[in-house]
Each structure stands twice: as C-alpha cells, then as structure tokens.
Amino acid sequence: MHSEDSVSGITADLSHMIGLPENELIHRGLVSFIEKEIRLAEADIADLIDRYNVALKEDLYEAIKSKKMPSHPAWEDYIVWKNKEKYINDLKVRLGRVR
C-alpha cells in the first residue's frame, strides 16, 4: 500500500509533468477507474452469457429451476451475475455524480 505522502507526491509530479491541475488529474483517474470496473464487470457477465447460452440472468434462473441445467455451479454463477449487475448499477450512479 502506498503512503499518503508518496501518492500525493506522485500526483503533484504527474500533474506538473502533463500540465493538468491535480484535482483534474484525480477526477480523470476516478472516471477512468469507474469506467474500467464497469467494463470488467460487463465482461464477466458476457462470459456467463456465453457459458450458459442465455441472454438474461432470469433465463439462467429458469433453466436451473426447470432442471434443464445442473444447479452447480450455475446457482453460484447466477448469484455472481446478480451481484455484478448491482455493482455495475452502483458504479454508474457514482459515475454520473463525478461527471
């Protein structure tokens, strides 16, 4: 973990080097981080869509409930999918606040 002094020092150095105010540099970094997290979570969901050949998490749920698909590890993946969607929605709210 970086110490507060080293992070603030690097921020100041980088700000000076690229000619951006520190607060703008931090703002852009925060936006980029949130956007990347959204992309990664969306990629995880895309993997589940491919793995189970379904379009929606509800389709996966129905396939599990109707025993068209083995429940393990599908239940765990269904929960992961729900959590990823919530994470994406939470990140989008925060992204809207920082933009």
PDB file of C-alpha atoms in Angstrom:
ATOM      1  CA  MET A   1       0.000   0.000   0.000  1.00  0.00           C
ATOM      2  CA  HIS A   2       1.235   3.465  -0.809  1.00  0.00           C
ATOM      3  CA  SER A   3       1.639   6.061   1.877  1.00  0.00           C
ATOM      4  CA  GLU A   4      -0.311   9.297   1.667  1.00  0.00           C
ATOM      5  CA  ASP A   5       2.896  11.260   1.046  1.00  0.00           C
ATOM      6  CA  SER A   6       4.043   9.111  -1.841  1.00  0.00           C
ATOM      7  CA  VAL A   7       0.628   9.218  -3.543  1.00  0.00           C
ATOM      8  CA  SER A   8       0.318  12.976  -3.149  1.00  0.00           C
ATOM      9  CA  GLY A   9       3.907  13.414  -4.319  1.00  0.00           C
ATOM     10  CA  ILE A  10       3.355  11.305  -7.410  1.00  0.00           C
ATOM     11  CA  THR A  11       0.106  13.151  -8.086  1.00  0.00           C
ATOM     12  CA  ALA A  12       1.881  16.501  -7.844  1.00  0.00           C
ATOM     13  CA  ASP A  13       4.756  15.337 -10.063  1.00  0.00           C
ATOM     14  CA  LEU A  14       2.448  13.866 -12.677  1.00  0.00           C
ATOM     15  CA  SER A  15       0.229  16.939 -12.594  1.00  0.00           C
ATOM     16  CA  HIS A  16       3.228  19.140 -13.274  1.00  0.00           C
ATOM     17  CA  MET A  17       4.610  16.812 -15.952  1.00  0.00           C
ATOM     18  CA  ILE A  18       1.411  16.688 -18.012  1.00  0.00           C
ATOM     19  CA  GLY A  19       0.218  20.192 -17.254  1.00  0.00           C
ATOM     20  CA  LEU A  20      -3.067  19.269 -15.601  1.00  0.00           C
ATOM     21  CA  PRO A  21      -4.236  20.596 -12.248  1.00  0.00           C
ATOM     22  CA  GLU A  22      -4.076  17.915  -9.557  1.00  0.00           C
ATOM     23  CA  ASN A  23      -7.824  17.930  -8.993  1.00  0.00           C
ATOM     24  CA  GLU A  24      -8.440  17.398 -12.734  1.00  0.00           C
ATOM     25  CA  LEU A  25      -5.902  14.573 -12.795  1.00  0.00           C
ATOM     26  CA  ILE A  26      -7.602  12.897  -9.838  1.00  0.00           C
ATOM     27  CA  HIS A  27     -11.037  13.450 -11.394  1.00  0.00           C
ATOM     28  CA  ARG A  28      -9.985  11.881 -14.696  1.00  0.00           C
ATOM     29  CA  GLY A  29      -8.378   8.987 -12.877  1.00  0.00           C
ATOM     30  CA  LEU A  30     -11.544   8.369 -10.883  1.00  0.00           C
ATOM     31  CA  VAL A  31     -13.704   8.444 -14.025  1.00  0.00           C
ATOM     32  CA  SER A  32     -11.301   6.070 -15.792  1.00  0.00           C
ATOM     33  CA  PHE A  33     -11.248   3.695 -12.839  1.00  0.00           C
ATOM     34  CA  ILE A  34     -15.041   3.537 -12.613  1.00  0.00           C
ATOM     35  CA  GLU A  35     -15.378   3.042 -16.377  1.00  0.00           C
ATOM     36  CA  LYS A  36     -12.823   0.225 -16.275  1.00  0.00           C
ATOM     37  CA  GLU A  37     -14.598  -1.501 -13.396  1.00  0.00           C
ATOM     38  CA  ILE A  38     -17.861  -1.323 -15.361  1.00  0.00           C
ATOM     39  CA  ARG A  39     -16.196  -2.832 -18.435  1.00  0.00           C
ATOM     40  CA  LEU A  40     -14.657  -5.648 -16.386  1.00  0.00           C
ATOM     41  CA  ALA A  41     -17.965  -6.491 -14.716  1.00  0.00           C
ATOM     42  CA  GLU A  42     -19.734  -6.408 -18.088  1.00  0.00           C
ATOM     43  CA  ALA A  43     -17.086  -8.758 -19.477  1.00  0.00           C
ATOM     44  CA  ASP A  44     -17.711 -11.143 -16.580  1.00  0.00           C
ATOM     45  CA  ILE A  45     -21.427 -11.114 -17.409  1.00  0.00           C
ATOM     46  CA  ALA A  46     -20.650 -11.679 -21.099  1.00  0.00           C
ATOM     47  CA  ASP A  47     -18.644 -14.757 -20.088  1.00  0.00           C
ATOM     48  CA  LEU A  48     -21.659 -16.099 -18.195  1.00  0.00           C
ATOM     49  CA  ILE A  49     -23.922 -15.410 -21.176  1.00  0.00           C
ATOM     50  CA  ASP A  50     -21.558 -17.414 -23.377  1.00  0.00           C
ATOM     51  CA  ARG A  51     -21.049 -20.187 -20.827  1.00  0.00           C
ATOM     52  CA  TYR A  52     -24.765 -20.820 -20.332  1.00  0.00           C
ATOM     53  CA  ASN A  53     -26.036 -19.675 -23.737  1.00  0.00           C
ATOM     54  CA  VAL A  54     -28.657 -17.381 -22.188  1.00  0.00           C
ATOM     55  CA  ALA A  55     -29.424 -13.714 -22.754  1.00  0.00           C
ATOM     56  CA  LEU A  56     -30.570 -12.766 -19.261  1.00  0.00           C
ATOM     57  CA  LYS A  57     -29.864 -13.883 -15.731  1.00  0.00           C
ATOM     58  CA  GLU A  58     -33.579 -14.676 -15.461  1.00  0.00           C
ATOM     59  CA  ASP A  59     -33.155 -17.190 -18.294  1.00  0.00           C
ATOM     60  CA  LEU A  60     -30.379 -18.858 -16.329  1.00  0.00           C
ATOM     61  CA  TYR A  61     -32.576 -18.907 -13.233  1.00  0.00           C
ATOM     62  CA  GLU A  62     -35.427 -20.561 -15.144  1.00  0.00           C
ATOM     63  CA  ALA A  63     -33.091 -23.141 -16.694  1.00  0.00           C
ATOM     64  CA  ILE A  64     -31.821 -24.073 -13.237  1.00  0.00           C
ATOM     65  CA  LYS A  65     -35.298 -24.201 -11.690  1.00  0.00           C
ATOM     66  CA  SER A  66     -36.672 -26.367 -14.504  1.00  0.00           C
ATOM     67  CA  LYS A  67     -33.639 -28.689 -14.222  1.00  0.00           C
ATOM     68  CA  LYS A  68     -32.611 -28.009 -17.830  1.00  0.00           C
ATOM     69  CA  MET A  69     -29.193 -27.277 -16.418  1.00  0.00           C
ATOM     70  CA  PRO A  70     -27.253 -28.696 -13.446  1.00  0.00           C
ATOM     71  CA  SER A  71     -27.585 -26.448 -10.443  1.00  0.00           C
ATOM     72  CA  HIS A  72     -23.878 -26.482  -9.640  1.00  0.00           C
ATOM     73  CA  PRO A  73     -22.096 -24.219 -10.455  1.00  0.00           C
ATOM     74  CA  ALA A  74     -24.992 -22.459 -12.192  1.00  0.00           C
ATOM     75  CA  TRP A  75     -26.540 -21.217  -8.929  1.00  0.00           C
ATOM     76  CA  GLU A  76     -23.274 -19.654  -7.876  1.00  0.00           C
ATOM     77  CA  ASP A  77     -22.882 -18.059 -11.294  1.00  0.00           C
ATOM     78  CA  TYR A  78     -26.457 -16.751 -11.125  1.00  0.00           C
ATOM     79  CA  ILE A  79     -25.628 -15.071  -7.811  1.00  0.00           C
ATOM     80  CA  VAL A  80     -22.401 -13.674  -9.271  1.00  0.00           C
ATOM     81  CA  TRP A  81     -24.400 -12.315 -12.237  1.00  0.00           C
ATOM     82  CA  LYS A  82     -26.912 -10.614  -9.906  1.00  0.00           C
ATOM     83  CA  ASN A  83     -24.090  -9.101  -7.873  1.00  0.00           C
ATOM     84  CA  LYS A  84     -22.243  -7.918 -10.998  1.00  0.00           C
ATOM     85  CA  GLU A  85     -25.396  -6.182 -12.264  1.00  0.00           C
ATOM     86  CA  LYS A  86     -25.847  -4.449  -8.907  1.00  0.00           C
ATOM     87  CA  TYR A  87     -22.172  -3.461  -8.896  1.00  0.00           C
ATOM     88  CA  ILE A  88     -22.483  -2.027 -12.415  1.00  0.00           C
ATOM     89  CA  ASN A  89     -25.593  -0.065 -11.460  1.00  0.00           C
ATOM     90  CA  ASP A  90     -23.921   1.288  -8.319  1.00  0.00           C
ATOM     91  CA  LEU A  91     -20.845   2.297 -10.323  1.00  0.00           C
ATOM     92  CA  LYS A  92     -22.980   4.030 -12.966  1.00  0.00           C
ATOM     93  CA  VAL A  93     -24.690   6.075 -10.263  1.00  0.00           C
ATOM     94  CA  ARG A  94     -21.319   7.155  -8.918  1.00  0.00           C
ATOM     95  CA  LEU A  95     -20.014   7.830 -12.413  1.00  0.00           C
ATOM     96  CA  GLY A  96     -22.993  10.096 -13.021  1.00  0.00           C
ATOM     97  CA  ARG A  97     -22.141  12.007  -9.855  1.00  0.00           C
ATOM     98  CA  VAL A  98     -18.490  12.573 -10.786  1.00  0.00           C
ATOM     99  CA  ARG A  99     -19.080  13.536 -14.403  1.00  0.00           C
TER     100      ARG A  99
END
